[in-house]
PDB file of C-alpha atoms in Angstrom:
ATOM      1  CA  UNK A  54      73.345  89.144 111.486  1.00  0.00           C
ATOM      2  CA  UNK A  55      72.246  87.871 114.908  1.00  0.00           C
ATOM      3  CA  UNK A  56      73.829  90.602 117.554  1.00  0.00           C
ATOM      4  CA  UNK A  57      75.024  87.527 119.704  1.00  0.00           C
ATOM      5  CA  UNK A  58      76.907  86.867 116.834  1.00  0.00           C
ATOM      6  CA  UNK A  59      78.532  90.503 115.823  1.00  0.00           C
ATOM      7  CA  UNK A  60      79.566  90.797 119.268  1.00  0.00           C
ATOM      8  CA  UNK A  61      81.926  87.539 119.052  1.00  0.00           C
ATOM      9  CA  UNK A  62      83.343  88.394 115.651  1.00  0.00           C
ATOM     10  CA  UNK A  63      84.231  92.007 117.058  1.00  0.00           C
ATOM     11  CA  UNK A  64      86.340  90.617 120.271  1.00  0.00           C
ATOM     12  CA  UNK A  65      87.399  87.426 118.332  1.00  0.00           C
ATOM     13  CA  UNK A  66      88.922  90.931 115.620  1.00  0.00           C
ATOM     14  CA  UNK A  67      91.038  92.474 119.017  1.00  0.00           C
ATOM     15  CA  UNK A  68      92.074  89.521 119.900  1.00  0.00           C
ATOM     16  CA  UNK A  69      93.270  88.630 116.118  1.00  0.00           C
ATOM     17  CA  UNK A  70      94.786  92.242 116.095  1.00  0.00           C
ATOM     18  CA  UNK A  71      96.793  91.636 119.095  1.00  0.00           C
ATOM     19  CA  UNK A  72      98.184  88.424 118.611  1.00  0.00           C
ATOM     20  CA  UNK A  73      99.260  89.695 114.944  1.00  0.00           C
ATOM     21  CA  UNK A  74     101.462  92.127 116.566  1.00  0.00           C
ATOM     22  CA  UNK A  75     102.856  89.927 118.949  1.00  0.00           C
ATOM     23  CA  UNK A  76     103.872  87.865 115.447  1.00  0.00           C
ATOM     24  CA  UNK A  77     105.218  90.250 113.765  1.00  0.00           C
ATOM     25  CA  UNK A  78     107.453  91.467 116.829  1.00  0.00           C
ATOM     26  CA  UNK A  79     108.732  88.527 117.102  1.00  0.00           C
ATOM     27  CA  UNK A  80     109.811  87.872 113.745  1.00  0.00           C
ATOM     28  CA  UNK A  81     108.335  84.232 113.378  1.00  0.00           C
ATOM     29  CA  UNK A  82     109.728  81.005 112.168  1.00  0.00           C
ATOM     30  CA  UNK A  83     109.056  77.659 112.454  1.00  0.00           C
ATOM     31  CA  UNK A  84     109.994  77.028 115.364  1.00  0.00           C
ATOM     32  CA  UNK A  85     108.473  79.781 117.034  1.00  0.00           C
ATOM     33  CA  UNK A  86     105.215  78.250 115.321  1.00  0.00           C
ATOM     34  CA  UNK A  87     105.775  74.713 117.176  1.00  0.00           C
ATOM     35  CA  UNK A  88     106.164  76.678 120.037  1.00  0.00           C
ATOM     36  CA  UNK A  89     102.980  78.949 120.073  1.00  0.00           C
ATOM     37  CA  UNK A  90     100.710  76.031 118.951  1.00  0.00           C
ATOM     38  CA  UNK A  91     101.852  73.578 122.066  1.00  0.00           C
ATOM     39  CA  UNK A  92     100.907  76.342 123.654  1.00  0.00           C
ATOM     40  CA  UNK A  93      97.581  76.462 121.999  1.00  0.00           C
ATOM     41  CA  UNK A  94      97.093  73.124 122.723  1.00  0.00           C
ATOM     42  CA  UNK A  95      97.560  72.977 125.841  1.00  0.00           C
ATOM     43  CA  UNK A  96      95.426  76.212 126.543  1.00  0.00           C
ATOM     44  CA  UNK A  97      92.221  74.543 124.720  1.00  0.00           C
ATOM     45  CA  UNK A  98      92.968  70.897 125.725  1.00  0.00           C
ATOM     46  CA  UNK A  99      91.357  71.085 129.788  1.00  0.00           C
ATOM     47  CA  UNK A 100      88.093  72.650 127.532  1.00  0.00           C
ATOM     48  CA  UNK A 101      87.890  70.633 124.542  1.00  0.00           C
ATOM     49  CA  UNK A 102      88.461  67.386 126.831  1.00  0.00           C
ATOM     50  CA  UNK A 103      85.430  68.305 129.308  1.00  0.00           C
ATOM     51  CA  UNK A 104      83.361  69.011 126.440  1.00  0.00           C
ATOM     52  CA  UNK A 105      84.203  65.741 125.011  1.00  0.00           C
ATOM     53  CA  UNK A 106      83.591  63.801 128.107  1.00  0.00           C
ATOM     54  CA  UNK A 107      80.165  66.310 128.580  1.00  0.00           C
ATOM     55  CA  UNK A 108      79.167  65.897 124.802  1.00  0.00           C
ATOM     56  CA  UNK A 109      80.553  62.548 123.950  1.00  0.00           C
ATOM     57  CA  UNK A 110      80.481  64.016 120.342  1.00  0.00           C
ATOM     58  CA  UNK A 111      80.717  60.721 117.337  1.00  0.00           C
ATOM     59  CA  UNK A 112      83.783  61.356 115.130  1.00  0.00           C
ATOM     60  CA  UNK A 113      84.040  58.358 112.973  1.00  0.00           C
ATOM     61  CA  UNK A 114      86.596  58.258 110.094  1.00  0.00           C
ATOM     62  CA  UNK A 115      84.884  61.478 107.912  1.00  0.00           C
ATOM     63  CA  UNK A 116      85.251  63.508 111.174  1.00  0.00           C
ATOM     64  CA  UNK A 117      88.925  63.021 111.502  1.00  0.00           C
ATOM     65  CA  UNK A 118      89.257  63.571 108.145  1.00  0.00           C
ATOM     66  CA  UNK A 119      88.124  66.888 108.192  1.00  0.00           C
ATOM     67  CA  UNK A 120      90.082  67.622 110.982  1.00  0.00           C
ATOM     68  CA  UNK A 121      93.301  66.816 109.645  1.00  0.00           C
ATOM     69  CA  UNK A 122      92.343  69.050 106.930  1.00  0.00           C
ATOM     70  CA  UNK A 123      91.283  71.927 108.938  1.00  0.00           C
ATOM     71  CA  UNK A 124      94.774  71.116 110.915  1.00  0.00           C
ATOM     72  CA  UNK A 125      96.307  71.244 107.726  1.00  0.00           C
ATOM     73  CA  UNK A 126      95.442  74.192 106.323  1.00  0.00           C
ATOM     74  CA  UNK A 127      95.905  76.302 109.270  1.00  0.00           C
ATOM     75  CA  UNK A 128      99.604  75.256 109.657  1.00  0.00           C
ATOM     76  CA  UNK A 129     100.079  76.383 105.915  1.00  0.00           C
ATOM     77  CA  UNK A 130      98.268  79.760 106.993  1.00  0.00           C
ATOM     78  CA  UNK A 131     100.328  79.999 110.212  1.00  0.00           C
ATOM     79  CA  UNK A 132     103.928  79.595 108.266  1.00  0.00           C
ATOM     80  CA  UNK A 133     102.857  81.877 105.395  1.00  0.00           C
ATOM     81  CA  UNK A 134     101.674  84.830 107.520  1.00  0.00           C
ATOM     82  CA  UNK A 135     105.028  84.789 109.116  1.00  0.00           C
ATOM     83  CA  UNK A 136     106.620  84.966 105.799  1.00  0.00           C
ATOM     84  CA  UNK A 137     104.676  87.783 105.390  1.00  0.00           C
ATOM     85  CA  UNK A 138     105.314  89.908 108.599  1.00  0.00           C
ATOM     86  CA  UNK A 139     109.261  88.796 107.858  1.00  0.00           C
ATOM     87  CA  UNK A 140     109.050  90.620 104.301  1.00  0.00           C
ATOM     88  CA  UNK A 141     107.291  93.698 105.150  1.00  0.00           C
ATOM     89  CA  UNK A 142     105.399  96.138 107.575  1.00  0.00           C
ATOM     90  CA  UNK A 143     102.294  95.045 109.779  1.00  0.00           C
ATOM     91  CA  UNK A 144     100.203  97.987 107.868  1.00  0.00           C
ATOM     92  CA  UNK A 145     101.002  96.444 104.669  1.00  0.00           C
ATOM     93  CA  UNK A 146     100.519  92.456 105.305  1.00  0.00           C
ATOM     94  CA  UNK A 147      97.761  92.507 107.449  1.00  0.00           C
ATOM     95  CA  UNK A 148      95.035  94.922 105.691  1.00  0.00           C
ATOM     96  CA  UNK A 149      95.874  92.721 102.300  1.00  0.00           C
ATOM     97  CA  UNK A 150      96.074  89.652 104.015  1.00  0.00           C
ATOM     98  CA  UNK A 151      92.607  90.515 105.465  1.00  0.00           C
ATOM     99  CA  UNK A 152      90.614  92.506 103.164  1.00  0.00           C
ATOM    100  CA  UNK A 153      90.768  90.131 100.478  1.00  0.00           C
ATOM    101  CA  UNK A 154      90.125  87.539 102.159  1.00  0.00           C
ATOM    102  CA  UNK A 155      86.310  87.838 102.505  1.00  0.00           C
ATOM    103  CA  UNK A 156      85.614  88.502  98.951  1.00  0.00           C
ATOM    104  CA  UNK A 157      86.732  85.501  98.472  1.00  0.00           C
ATOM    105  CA  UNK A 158      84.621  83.889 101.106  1.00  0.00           C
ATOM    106  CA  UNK A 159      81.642  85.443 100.578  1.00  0.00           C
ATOM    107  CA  UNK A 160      81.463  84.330  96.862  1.00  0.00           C
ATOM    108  CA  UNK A 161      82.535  80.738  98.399  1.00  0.00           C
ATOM    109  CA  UNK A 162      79.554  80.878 100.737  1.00  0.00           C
ATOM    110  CA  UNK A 163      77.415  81.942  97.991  1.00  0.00           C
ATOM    111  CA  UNK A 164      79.085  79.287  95.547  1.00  0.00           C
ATOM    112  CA  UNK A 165      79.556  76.176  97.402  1.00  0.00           C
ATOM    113  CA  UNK A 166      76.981  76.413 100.244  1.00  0.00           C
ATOM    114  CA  UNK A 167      74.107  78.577  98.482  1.00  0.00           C
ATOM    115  CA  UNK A 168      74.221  81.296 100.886  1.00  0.00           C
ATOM    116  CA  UNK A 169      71.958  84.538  99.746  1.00  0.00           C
ATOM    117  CA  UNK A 170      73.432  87.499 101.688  1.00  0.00           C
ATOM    118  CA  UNK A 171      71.116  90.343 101.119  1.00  0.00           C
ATOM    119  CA  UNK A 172      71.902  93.024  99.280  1.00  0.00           C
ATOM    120  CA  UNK A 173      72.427  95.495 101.932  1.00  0.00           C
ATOM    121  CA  UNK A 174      74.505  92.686 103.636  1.00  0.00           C
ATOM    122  CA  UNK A 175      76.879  92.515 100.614  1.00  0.00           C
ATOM    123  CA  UNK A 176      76.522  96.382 100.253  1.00  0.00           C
ATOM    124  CA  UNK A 177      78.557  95.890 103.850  1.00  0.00           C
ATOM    125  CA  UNK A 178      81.205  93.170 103.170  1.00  0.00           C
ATOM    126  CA  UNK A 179      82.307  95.372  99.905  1.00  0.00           C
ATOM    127  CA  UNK A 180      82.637  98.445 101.845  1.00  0.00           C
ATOM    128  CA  UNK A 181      84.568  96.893 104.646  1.00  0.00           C
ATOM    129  CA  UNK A 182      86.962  95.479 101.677  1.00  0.00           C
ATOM    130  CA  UNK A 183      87.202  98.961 100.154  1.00  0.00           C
ATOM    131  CA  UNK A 184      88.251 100.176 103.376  1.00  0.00           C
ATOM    132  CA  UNK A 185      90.537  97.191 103.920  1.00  0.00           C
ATOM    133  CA  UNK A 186      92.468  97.647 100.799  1.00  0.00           C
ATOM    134  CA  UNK A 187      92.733 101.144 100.809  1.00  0.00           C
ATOM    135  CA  UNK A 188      94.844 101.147 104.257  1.00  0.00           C
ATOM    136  CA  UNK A 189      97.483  99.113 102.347  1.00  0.00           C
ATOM    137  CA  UNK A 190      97.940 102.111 100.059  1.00  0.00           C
ATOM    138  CA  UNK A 191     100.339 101.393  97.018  1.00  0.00           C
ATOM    139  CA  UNK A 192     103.034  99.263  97.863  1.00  0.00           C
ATOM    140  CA  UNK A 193     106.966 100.331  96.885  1.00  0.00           C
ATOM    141  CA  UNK A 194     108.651  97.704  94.618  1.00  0.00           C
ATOM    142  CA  UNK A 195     110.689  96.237  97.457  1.00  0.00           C
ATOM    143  CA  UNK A 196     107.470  95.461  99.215  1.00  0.00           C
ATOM    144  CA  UNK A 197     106.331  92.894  96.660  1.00  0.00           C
ATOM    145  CA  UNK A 198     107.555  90.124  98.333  1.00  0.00           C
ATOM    146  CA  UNK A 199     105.808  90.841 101.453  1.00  0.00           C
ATOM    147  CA  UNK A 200     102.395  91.326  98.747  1.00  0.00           C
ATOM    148  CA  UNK A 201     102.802  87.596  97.255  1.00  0.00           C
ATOM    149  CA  UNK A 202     103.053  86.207 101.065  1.00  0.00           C
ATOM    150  CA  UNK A 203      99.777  88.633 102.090  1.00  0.00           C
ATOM    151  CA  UNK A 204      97.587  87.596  99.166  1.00  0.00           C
ATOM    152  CA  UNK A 205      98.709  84.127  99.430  1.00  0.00           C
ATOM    153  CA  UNK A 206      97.668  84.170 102.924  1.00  0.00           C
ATOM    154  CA  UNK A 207      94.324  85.664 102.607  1.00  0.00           C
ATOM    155  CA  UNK A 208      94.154  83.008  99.894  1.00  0.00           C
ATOM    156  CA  UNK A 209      94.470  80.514 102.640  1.00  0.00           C
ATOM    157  CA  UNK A 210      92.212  82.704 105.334  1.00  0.00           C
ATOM    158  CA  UNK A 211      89.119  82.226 102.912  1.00  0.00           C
ATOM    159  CA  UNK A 212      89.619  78.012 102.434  1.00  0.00           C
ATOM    160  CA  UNK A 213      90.429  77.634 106.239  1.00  0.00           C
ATOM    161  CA  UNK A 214      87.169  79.700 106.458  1.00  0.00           C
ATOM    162  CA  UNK A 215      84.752  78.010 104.275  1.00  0.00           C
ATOM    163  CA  UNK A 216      86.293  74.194 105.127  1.00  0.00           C
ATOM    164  CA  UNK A 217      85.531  75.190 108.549  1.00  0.00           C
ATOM    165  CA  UNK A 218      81.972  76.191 108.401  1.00  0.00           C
ATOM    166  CA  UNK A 219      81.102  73.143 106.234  1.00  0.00           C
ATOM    167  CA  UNK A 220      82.447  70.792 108.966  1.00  0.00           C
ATOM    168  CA  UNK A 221      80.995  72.416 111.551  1.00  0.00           C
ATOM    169  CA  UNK A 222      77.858  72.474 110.172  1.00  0.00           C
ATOM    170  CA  UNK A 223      78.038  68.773 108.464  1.00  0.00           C
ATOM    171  CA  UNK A 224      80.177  67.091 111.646  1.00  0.00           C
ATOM    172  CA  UNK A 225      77.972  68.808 114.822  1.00  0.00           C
ATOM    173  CA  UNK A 226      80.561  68.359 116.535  1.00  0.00           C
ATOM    174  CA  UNK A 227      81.414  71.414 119.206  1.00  0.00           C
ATOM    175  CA  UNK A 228      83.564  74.076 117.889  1.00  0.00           C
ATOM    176  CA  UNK A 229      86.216  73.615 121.017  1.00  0.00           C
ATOM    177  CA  UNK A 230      86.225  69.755 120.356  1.00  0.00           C
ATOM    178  CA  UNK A 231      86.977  70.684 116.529  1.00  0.00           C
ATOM    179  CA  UNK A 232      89.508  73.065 117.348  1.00  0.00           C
ATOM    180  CA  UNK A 233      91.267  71.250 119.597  1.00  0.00           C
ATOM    181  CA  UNK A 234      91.881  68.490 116.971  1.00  0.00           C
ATOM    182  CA  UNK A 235      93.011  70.651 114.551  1.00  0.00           C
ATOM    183  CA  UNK A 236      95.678  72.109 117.167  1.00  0.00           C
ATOM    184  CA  UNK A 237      96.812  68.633 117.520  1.00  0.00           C
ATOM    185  CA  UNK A 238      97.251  68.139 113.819  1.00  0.00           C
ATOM    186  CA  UNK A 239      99.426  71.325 113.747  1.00  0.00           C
ATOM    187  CA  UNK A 240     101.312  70.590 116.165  1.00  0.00           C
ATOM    188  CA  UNK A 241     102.205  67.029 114.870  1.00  0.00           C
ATOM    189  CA  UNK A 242     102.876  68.558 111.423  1.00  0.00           C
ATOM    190  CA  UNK A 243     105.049  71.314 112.562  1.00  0.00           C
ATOM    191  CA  UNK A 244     107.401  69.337 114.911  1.00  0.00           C
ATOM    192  CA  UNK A 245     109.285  67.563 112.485  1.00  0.00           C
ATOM    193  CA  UNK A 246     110.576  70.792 110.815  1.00  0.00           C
ATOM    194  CA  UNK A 247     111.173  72.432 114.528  1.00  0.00           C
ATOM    195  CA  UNK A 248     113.083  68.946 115.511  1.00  0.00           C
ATOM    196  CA  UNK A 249     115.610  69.750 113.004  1.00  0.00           C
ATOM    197  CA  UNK A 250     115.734  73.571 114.458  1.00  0.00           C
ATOM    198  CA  UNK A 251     116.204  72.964 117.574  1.00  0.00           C
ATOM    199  CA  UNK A 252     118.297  75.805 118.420  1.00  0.00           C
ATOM    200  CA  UNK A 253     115.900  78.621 116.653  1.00  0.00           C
ATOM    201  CA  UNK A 254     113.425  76.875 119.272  1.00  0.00           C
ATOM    202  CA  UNK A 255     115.866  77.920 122.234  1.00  0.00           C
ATOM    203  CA  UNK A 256     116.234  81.363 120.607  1.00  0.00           C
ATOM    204  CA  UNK A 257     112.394  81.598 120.154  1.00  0.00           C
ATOM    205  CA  UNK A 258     111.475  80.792 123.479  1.00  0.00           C
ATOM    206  CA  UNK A 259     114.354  82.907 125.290  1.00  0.00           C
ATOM    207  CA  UNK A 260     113.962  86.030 122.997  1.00  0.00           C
ATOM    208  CA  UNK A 261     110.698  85.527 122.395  1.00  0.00           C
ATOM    209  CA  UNK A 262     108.938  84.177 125.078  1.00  0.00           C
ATOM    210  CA  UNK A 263     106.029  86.838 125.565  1.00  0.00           C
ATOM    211  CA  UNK A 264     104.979  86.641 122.201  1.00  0.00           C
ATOM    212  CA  UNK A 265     105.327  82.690 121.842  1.00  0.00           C
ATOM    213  CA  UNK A 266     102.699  83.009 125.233  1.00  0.00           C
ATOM    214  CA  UNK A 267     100.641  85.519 123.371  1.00  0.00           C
ATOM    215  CA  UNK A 268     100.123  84.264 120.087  1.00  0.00           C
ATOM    216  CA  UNK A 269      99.410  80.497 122.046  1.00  0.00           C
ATOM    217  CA  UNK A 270      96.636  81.794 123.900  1.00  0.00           C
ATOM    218  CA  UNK A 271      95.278  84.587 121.639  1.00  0.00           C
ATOM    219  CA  UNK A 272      95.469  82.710 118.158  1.00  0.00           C
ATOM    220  CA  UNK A 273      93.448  79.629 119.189  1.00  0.00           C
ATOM    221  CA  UNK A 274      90.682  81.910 121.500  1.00  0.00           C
ATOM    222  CA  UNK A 275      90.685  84.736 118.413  1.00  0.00           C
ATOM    223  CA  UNK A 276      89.291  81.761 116.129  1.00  0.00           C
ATOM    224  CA  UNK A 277      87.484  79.725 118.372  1.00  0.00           C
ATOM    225  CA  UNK A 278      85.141  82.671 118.672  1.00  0.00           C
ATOM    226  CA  UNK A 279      85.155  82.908 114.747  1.00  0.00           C
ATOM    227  CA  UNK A 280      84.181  78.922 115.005  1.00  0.00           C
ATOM    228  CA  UNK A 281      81.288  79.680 117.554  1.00  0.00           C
ATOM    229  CA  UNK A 282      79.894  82.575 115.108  1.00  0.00           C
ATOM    230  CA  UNK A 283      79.896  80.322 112.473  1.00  0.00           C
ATOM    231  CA  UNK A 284      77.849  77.321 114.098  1.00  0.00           C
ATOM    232  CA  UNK A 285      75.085  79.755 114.039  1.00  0.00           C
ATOM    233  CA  UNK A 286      75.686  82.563 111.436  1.00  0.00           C
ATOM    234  CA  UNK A 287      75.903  82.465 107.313  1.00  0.00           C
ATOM    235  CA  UNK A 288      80.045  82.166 106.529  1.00  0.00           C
ATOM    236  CA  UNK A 289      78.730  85.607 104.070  1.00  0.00           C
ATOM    237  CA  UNK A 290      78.166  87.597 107.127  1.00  0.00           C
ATOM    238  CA  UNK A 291      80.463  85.999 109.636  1.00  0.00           C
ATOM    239  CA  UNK A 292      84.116  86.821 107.474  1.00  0.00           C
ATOM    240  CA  UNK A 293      83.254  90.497 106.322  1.00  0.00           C
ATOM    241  CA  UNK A 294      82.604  91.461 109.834  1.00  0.00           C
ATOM    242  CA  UNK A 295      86.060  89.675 111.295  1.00  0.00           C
ATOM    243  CA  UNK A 296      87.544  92.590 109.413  1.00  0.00           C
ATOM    244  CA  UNK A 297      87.317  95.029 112.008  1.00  0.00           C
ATOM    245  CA  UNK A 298      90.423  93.608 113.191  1.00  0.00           C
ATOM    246  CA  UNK A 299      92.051  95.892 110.766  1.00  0.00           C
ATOM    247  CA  UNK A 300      90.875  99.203 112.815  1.00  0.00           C
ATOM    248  CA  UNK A 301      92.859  97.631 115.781  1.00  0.00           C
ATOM    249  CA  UNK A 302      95.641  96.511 113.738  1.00  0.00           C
ATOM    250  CA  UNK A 303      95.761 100.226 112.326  1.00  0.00           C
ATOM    251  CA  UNK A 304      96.112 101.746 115.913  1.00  0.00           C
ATOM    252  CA  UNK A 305      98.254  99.246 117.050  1.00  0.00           C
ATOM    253  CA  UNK A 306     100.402  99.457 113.926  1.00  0.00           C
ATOM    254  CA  UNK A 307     100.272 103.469 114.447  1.00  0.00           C
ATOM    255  CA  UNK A 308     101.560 103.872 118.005  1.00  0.00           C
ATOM    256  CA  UNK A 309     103.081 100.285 118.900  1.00  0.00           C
ATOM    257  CA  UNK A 310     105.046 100.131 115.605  1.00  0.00           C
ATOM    258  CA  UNK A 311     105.227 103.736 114.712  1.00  0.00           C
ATOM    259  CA  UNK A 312     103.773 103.429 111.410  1.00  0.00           C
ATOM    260  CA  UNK A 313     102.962 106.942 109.986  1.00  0.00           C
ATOM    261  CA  UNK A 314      99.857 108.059 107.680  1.00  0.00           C
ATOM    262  CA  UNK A 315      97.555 108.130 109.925  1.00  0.00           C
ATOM    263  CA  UNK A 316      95.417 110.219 108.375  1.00  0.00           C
ATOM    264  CA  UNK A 317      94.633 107.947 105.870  1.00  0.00           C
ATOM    265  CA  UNK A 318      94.355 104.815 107.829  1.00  0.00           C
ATOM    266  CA  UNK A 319      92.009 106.431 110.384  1.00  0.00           C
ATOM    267  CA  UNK A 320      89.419 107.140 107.071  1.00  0.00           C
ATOM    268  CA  UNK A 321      90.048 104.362 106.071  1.00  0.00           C
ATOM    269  CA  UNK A 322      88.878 102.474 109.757  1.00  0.00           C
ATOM    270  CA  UNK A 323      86.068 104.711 109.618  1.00  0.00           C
ATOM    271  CA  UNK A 324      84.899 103.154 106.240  1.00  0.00           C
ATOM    272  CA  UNK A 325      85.148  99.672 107.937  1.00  0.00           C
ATOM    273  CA  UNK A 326      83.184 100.553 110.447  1.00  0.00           C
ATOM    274  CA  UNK A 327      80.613 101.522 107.749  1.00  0.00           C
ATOM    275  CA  UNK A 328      80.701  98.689 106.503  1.00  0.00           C
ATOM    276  CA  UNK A 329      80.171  96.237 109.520  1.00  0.00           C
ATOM    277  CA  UNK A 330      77.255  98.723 110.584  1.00  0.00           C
ATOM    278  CA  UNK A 331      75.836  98.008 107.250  1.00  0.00           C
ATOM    279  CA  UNK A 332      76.539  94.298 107.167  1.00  0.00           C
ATOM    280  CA  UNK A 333      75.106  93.912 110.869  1.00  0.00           C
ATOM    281  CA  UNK A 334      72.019  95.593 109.763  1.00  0.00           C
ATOM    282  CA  UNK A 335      71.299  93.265 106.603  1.00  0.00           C
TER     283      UNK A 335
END
């Protein structure tokens, strides 16, 4: 894996991290989505537009169709991992929501694109997933709500994932361009719902207002680096290594949250790391 490349999947992780706790502090909702992704939009909108006017980049009909899709899925992603955070703890949700999420890319990769991760690579991705799930510990029986929402959304994680590298591989279009269309989808999809909710948008943006600003500007720039990875790095080593985001979420989840066990969630981390040494070096 190309260093260039490790070194934006490891920032886009913090800044995934971050604006995951901002979510979950702020308890979510629809409306609170609407409200993050105009924010989004209008955060990568003065980019995407000068690379449009730069690049000129050809759309055409199969473009837009795959981003409406992309736009699609990652407004299904966005409402479930809210879901998630409102059932149960950060330490919980996120390590499940992420560490089995690139098993189930990799083998997409490998599956639908013919990707051949070396050995040592895969050796990597495993070990970061064993570290992954073993920060989630064994969740209590009132926690398996909050399970069903995490798997569903790492469900989701891995197709947003592979749908994404395909397109920006098949479309060359630029990743900000692509993004920025897919913003725009989510943000038409998602204001129906919050036009009916009008007054959880009031609450969202009075009580919430920090993380609405946070998870607008983070989200969008978290995945954007993810996007720029992927126009140049195999989807097999590209989603293993976003899963350092789960060291940051541990700390953050430890002292931020106070969220005990540390103990076992700092071995844990140090497994990851393992692993994306490993992965890098394949």
């Amino acid at each position: 894996m190309p260093l260039s490349a490790l070194a934006l999947v490891l920032g886009a992780a913090v800044v995934h991290a971050t604006w995951n706790l901002l979510a979950k502090e702020s308890r979510g909702g629809v409306a609170f989505a609407w409200a993050a992704t105009l924010v989004g939009t209008l955060a990568i909108a003065p980019f995407g537009i000068a690379v449009a006017i730069a690049e000129r980049p050809h759309f055409g009909a199969q473009g837009i169709a795959w981003v409406a899709v992309s736009g699609a899925l990652q407004t299904v992603y966005f409402v479930l991992v809210q879901r998630a955070y409102r059932a149960g703890d950060l330490s919980l949700v996120y390590p499940l929501a992420r560490g089995t999420a690139p098993v189930v890319a990799m083998l997409g990769g490998v599956l639908l694109f013919a990707e051949r991760p070396s050995a040592l690579a895969v050796a990597g991705g495993l070990t970061i997933c064993a570290g992954v799930l073993s920060l989630a510990g064994r969740p209590r029986p009132e926690d398996r709500v909050a399970v069903g929402y995490a798997l569903a959304t790492a469900a989701m994680i891995a197709t947003y994932t592979l749908w994404d590298k395909h397109a920006v591989d098949a479309l060359d279009l630029p990743p900000v361009v692509y993004f920025l269309g897919a913003y725009f989808v989510m943000l038409v999809l998602l204001t129906g719902p919050t036009l009916r909710r009008r007054a959880d948008l009031r609450r969202a943006w009075t009580g919430s207002r920090r993380a609405v600003l946070g998870v607008g500007v983070l989200g969008p720039l978290s995945y954007l680096l993810v996007l720029i990875a992927l126009s140049t790095t195999a989807v097999s080593y590209v989603a293993p290594a976003r899963e350092i985001s789960i060291v940051v979420g541990t700390i953050l989840g430890a002292r931020v949250l106070k969220e005990g066990d540390r103990r076992r969630r700092l071995v844990a981390s140090a497994v990851i790391v393992a692993g994306v040494v490993t992965l890098a070096a394949g």
